[in-house]
Coordinates of C-alpha atoms in Angstrom, one line a residue:
M261 CA 0.0 0.0 0.0
N262 CA 2.9 2.4 0.8
T263 CA 4.2 1.8 -2.7
V264 CA 0.9 2.9 -4.3
W265 CA 0.5 6.1 -2.4
M266 CA 4.2 7.0 -2.7
T267 CA 4.0 6.5 -6.5
V268 CA 0.8 8.6 -6.8
A269 CA 2.3 11.4 -4.6
A270 CA 5.4 11.4 -6.8
Y271 CA 3.3 11.8 -9.9
L272 CA 1.4 14.7 -8.4
I273 CA 4.7 16.4 -7.4
G274 CA 5.9 16.0 -10.9
S275 CA 2.7 17.5 -12.3
I276 CA 3.6 20.9 -10.9
S277 CA 4.6 22.9 -14.0
F278 CA 7.1 25.5 -12.9
A279 CA 7.3 26.9 -16.4
V280 CA 3.7 27.8 -16.5
I281 CA 3.6 29.0 -12.9
T282 CA 6.8 31.0 -13.1
S283 CA 5.7 32.7 -16.4
K284 CA 2.5 33.9 -14.8
L285 CA 4.4 35.3 -11.8
F286 CA 6.9 37.1 -14.1
G287 CA 4.1 38.4 -16.3
I288 CA 5.4 36.8 -19.5
A289 CA 3.5 34.7 -22.1
D290 CA 2.5 31.1 -21.4
P291 CA 5.4 29.0 -22.7
R292 CA 2.9 26.7 -24.4
T293 CA 2.0 29.5 -26.8
Y294 CA 5.4 30.3 -28.4
G295 CA 8.7 28.9 -29.5
S296 CA 8.7 25.1 -29.2
K297 CA 5.5 25.4 -27.1
N298 CA 7.3 23.3 -24.5
P299 CA 6.7 24.3 -20.9
G300 CA 10.3 24.0 -19.9
A301 CA 13.3 26.2 -18.9
T302 CA 14.8 26.3 -22.4
N303 CA 11.6 27.6 -24.0
V304 CA 11.0 30.1 -21.1
L305 CA 14.5 31.4 -21.9
R306 CA 13.3 32.3 -25.4
S307 CA 11.0 34.9 -23.8
G308 CA 14.2 36.8 -23.0
N309 CA 13.5 36.6 -19.3
K310 CA 16.6 34.8 -17.9
S311 CA 15.4 35.0 -14.3
A312 CA 12.1 33.2 -15.1
A313 CA 14.1 30.5 -17.0
I314 CA 16.4 30.0 -14.0
V315 CA 13.5 29.7 -11.6
T316 CA 11.8 27.2 -13.9
L317 CA 15.0 25.2 -14.2
I318 CA 15.5 25.1 -10.4
G319 CA 11.9 24.3 -9.7
D320 CA 11.6 21.5 -12.3
G321 CA 14.9 19.9 -11.1
A322 CA 14.0 20.3 -7.4
K323 CA 10.7 18.4 -7.7
G324 CA 12.4 15.4 -9.2
W325 CA 15.1 15.5 -6.5
L326 CA 12.6 16.0 -3.7
A327 CA 10.3 13.1 -4.6
V328 CA 13.2 10.6 -4.9
W329 CA 15.0 12.0 -1.8
L330 CA 11.9 11.7 0.4
A331 CA 11.4 8.1 -0.9
I332 CA 14.9 7.1 0.0
R333 CA 14.9 9.0 3.3
Y334 CA 11.8 7.2 4.5
Q335 CA 12.4 3.9 2.8
Q336 CA 13.2 1.9 5.9
Q337 CA 10.4 3.5 8.0
L338 CA 7.8 2.8 5.3
Q339 CA 9.3 -0.7 4.7
V340 CA 9.5 -0.4 0.9
G341 CA 12.2 -1.9 -1.4
D342 CA 14.4 -0.5 -4.1
A343 CA 11.6 -1.3 -6.7
T344 CA 9.4 1.4 -5.0
I345 CA 12.2 3.9 -5.3
A346 CA 12.4 3.1 -9.0
L347 CA 8.6 3.6 -9.3
V348 CA 8.8 6.9 -7.5
A349 CA 11.6 8.1 -9.9
I350 CA 9.5 7.1 -12.9
A351 CA 6.3 8.6 -11.5
V352 CA 7.7 12.1 -10.8
F353 CA 9.2 12.1 -14.3
L354 CA 5.9 11.0 -15.9
G355 CA 4.1 13.8 -13.9
H356 CA 6.3 16.4 -15.6
L357 CA 5.8 14.9 -19.0
W358 CA 2.0 14.5 -18.6
P359 CA 0.9 16.7 -15.7
V360 CA -2.6 16.1 -14.4
F361 CA -2.9 19.8 -13.3
F362 CA -2.2 21.1 -16.8
R363 CA -4.3 18.9 -19.1
F364 CA -1.5 16.5 -19.5
V365 CA 0.6 19.0 -21.5
G366 CA 4.1 18.9 -20.0
G367 CA 7.7 19.5 -20.7
K368 CA 10.4 17.2 -22.1
G369 CA 11.8 16.3 -18.7
V370 CA 15.5 17.3 -18.9
A371 CA 15.6 19.3 -15.6
T372 CA 13.3 16.9 -13.8
A373 CA 15.3 13.9 -15.0
L374 CA 18.5 15.6 -13.7
G375 CA 16.8 16.1 -10.3
V376 CA 15.8 12.5 -10.2
L377 CA 19.4 11.4 -10.9
L378 CA 20.7 13.7 -8.2
G379 CA 18.2 12.2 -5.8
L380 CA 19.3 8.7 -6.6
D381 CA 23.0 9.7 -6.2
P382 CA 24.8 13.0 -6.4
W383 CA 27.7 11.6 -8.4
L384 CA 25.3 10.1 -10.9
G385 CA 23.6 13.4 -11.3
L386 CA 26.8 15.4 -11.6
A387 CA 28.3 13.1 -14.2
T388 CA 25.1 13.4 -16.3
L389 CA 25.1 17.2 -15.8
A390 CA 28.7 17.4 -16.8
T391 CA 27.9 15.6 -20.0
W392 CA 25.0 18.0 -20.8
L393 CA 27.3 21.0 -20.1
V394 CA 30.1 19.8 -22.4
I395 CA 27.7 19.2 -25.3
A396 CA 25.7 22.4 -24.7
F397 CA 28.7 24.6 -24.5
A398 CA 30.3 23.0 -27.5
F399 CA 27.3 23.0 -29.8
R400 CA 24.8 25.4 -28.1
Y401 CA 21.9 23.0 -28.7
S402 CA 20.0 22.2 -25.6
S403 CA 18.2 19.3 -27.2
L404 CA 21.5 17.7 -28.5
A405 CA 23.0 18.0 -25.0
A406 CA 19.9 16.4 -23.5
L407 CA 20.0 13.5 -26.0
V408 CA 23.6 12.7 -25.4
A409 CA 23.2 13.0 -21.6
A410 CA 20.2 10.7 -21.8
L411 CA 22.2 8.1 -23.6
F412 CA 25.0 8.2 -21.0
A413 CA 22.9 8.3 -17.9
P414 CA 22.2 4.5 -17.8
F415 CA 25.8 3.8 -18.5
Y416 CA 26.9 6.0 -15.6
Y417 CA 24.4 4.2 -13.3
G418 CA 25.6 0.8 -14.3
L419 CA 29.2 1.8 -13.9
L420 CA 28.6 3.1 -10.4
F421 CA 26.1 0.6 -9.0
G422 CA 25.7 -2.3 -11.4
V423 CA 22.3 -3.8 -12.2
E424 CA 19.6 -2.6 -9.7
P425 CA 15.9 -1.7 -10.0
Q426 CA 16.8 1.9 -10.2
L427 CA 18.8 1.2 -13.4
L428 CA 15.5 0.2 -15.1
A429 CA 14.0 3.6 -14.0
V430 CA 17.0 5.4 -15.5
F431 CA 16.6 3.5 -18.8
V432 CA 12.8 4.3 -18.8
M433 CA 13.5 8.0 -18.3
S434 CA 16.2 8.1 -20.9
G435 CA 14.0 6.4 -23.4
L436 CA 11.1 8.7 -22.7
L437 CA 13.3 11.7 -22.9
I438 CA 14.6 10.7 -26.3
F439 CA 11.1 10.0 -27.4
R440 CA 10.0 13.5 -26.3
H441 CA 12.8 15.0 -28.3
S442 CA 11.8 13.2 -31.6
K443 CA 10.9 16.5 -33.2
N444 CA 14.2 18.1 -32.1
I445 CA 16.1 15.2 -33.6
G446 CA 14.4 15.9 -37.0
N447 CA 15.2 19.6 -36.6
L448 CA 18.8 18.9 -35.7
M449 CA 19.2 16.6 -38.8
A450 CA 17.6 19.4 -41.0
G451 CA 19.7 22.1 -39.4
K452 CA 16.6 23.9 -38.2
E453 CA 17.0 23.5 -34.4
S454 CA 17.1 26.7 -32.3
R455 CA 20.3 27.3 -30.4
I456 CA 20.4 28.1 -26.6
G457 CA 19.5 31.7 -26.0
S458 CA 17.6 32.4 -29.2
K459 CA 14.5 34.4 -28.6
S460 CA 11.0 33.8 -29.9
K461 CA 9.2 36.8 -31.3
P462 CA 5.7 36.0 -30.0
A463 CA 6.9 35.9 -26.4
A464 CA 5.8 39.3 -25.2
K465 CA 3.6 39.9 -22.2
A466 CA 1.1 37.6 -20.7
G467 CA -2.4 38.1 -22.1
K468 CA -1.1 39.7 -25.4

């Protein structure tokens, strides 16, 4: 029973869309209406409001970390196994991708996935983040950096911890993240992908 409510709670935490909430607080357009129409930090950055993008990035990452950290913190008290931790990791990520609070229209999951990895193990998260940073700074494509990091994340986990239930969770997240970037893959191949920091013209003020 604990596994069920922990998984549901994680999904609800993941369903909090910081991109939409932050945009409203900062008085900028809904990120689902411009650019890639993706409610995530990269698209919020296209509004030209760096502060809003940073808050979105931190919020989306923090919810992934919090759900997993709480599950691990209270694992013994609640008498749940590693499989439950894996389910919590997947659930909070699914909440971000398909949030119940926002008509199941969510982001692509990069920041939340990073938060989950940091929650599972700081070194795992830092290794994946380093991979993202190297590719992002070298090519200035957030999507490309996310795809490469997603490919390496399961490898890092296996290298650090071997085959465990959480490894399956990392594989699932990586697969879903790649799936959510299918359009970006096409744009990258066609040379049409937007670079980090590029602005979107329609992103003016909220309500306009």
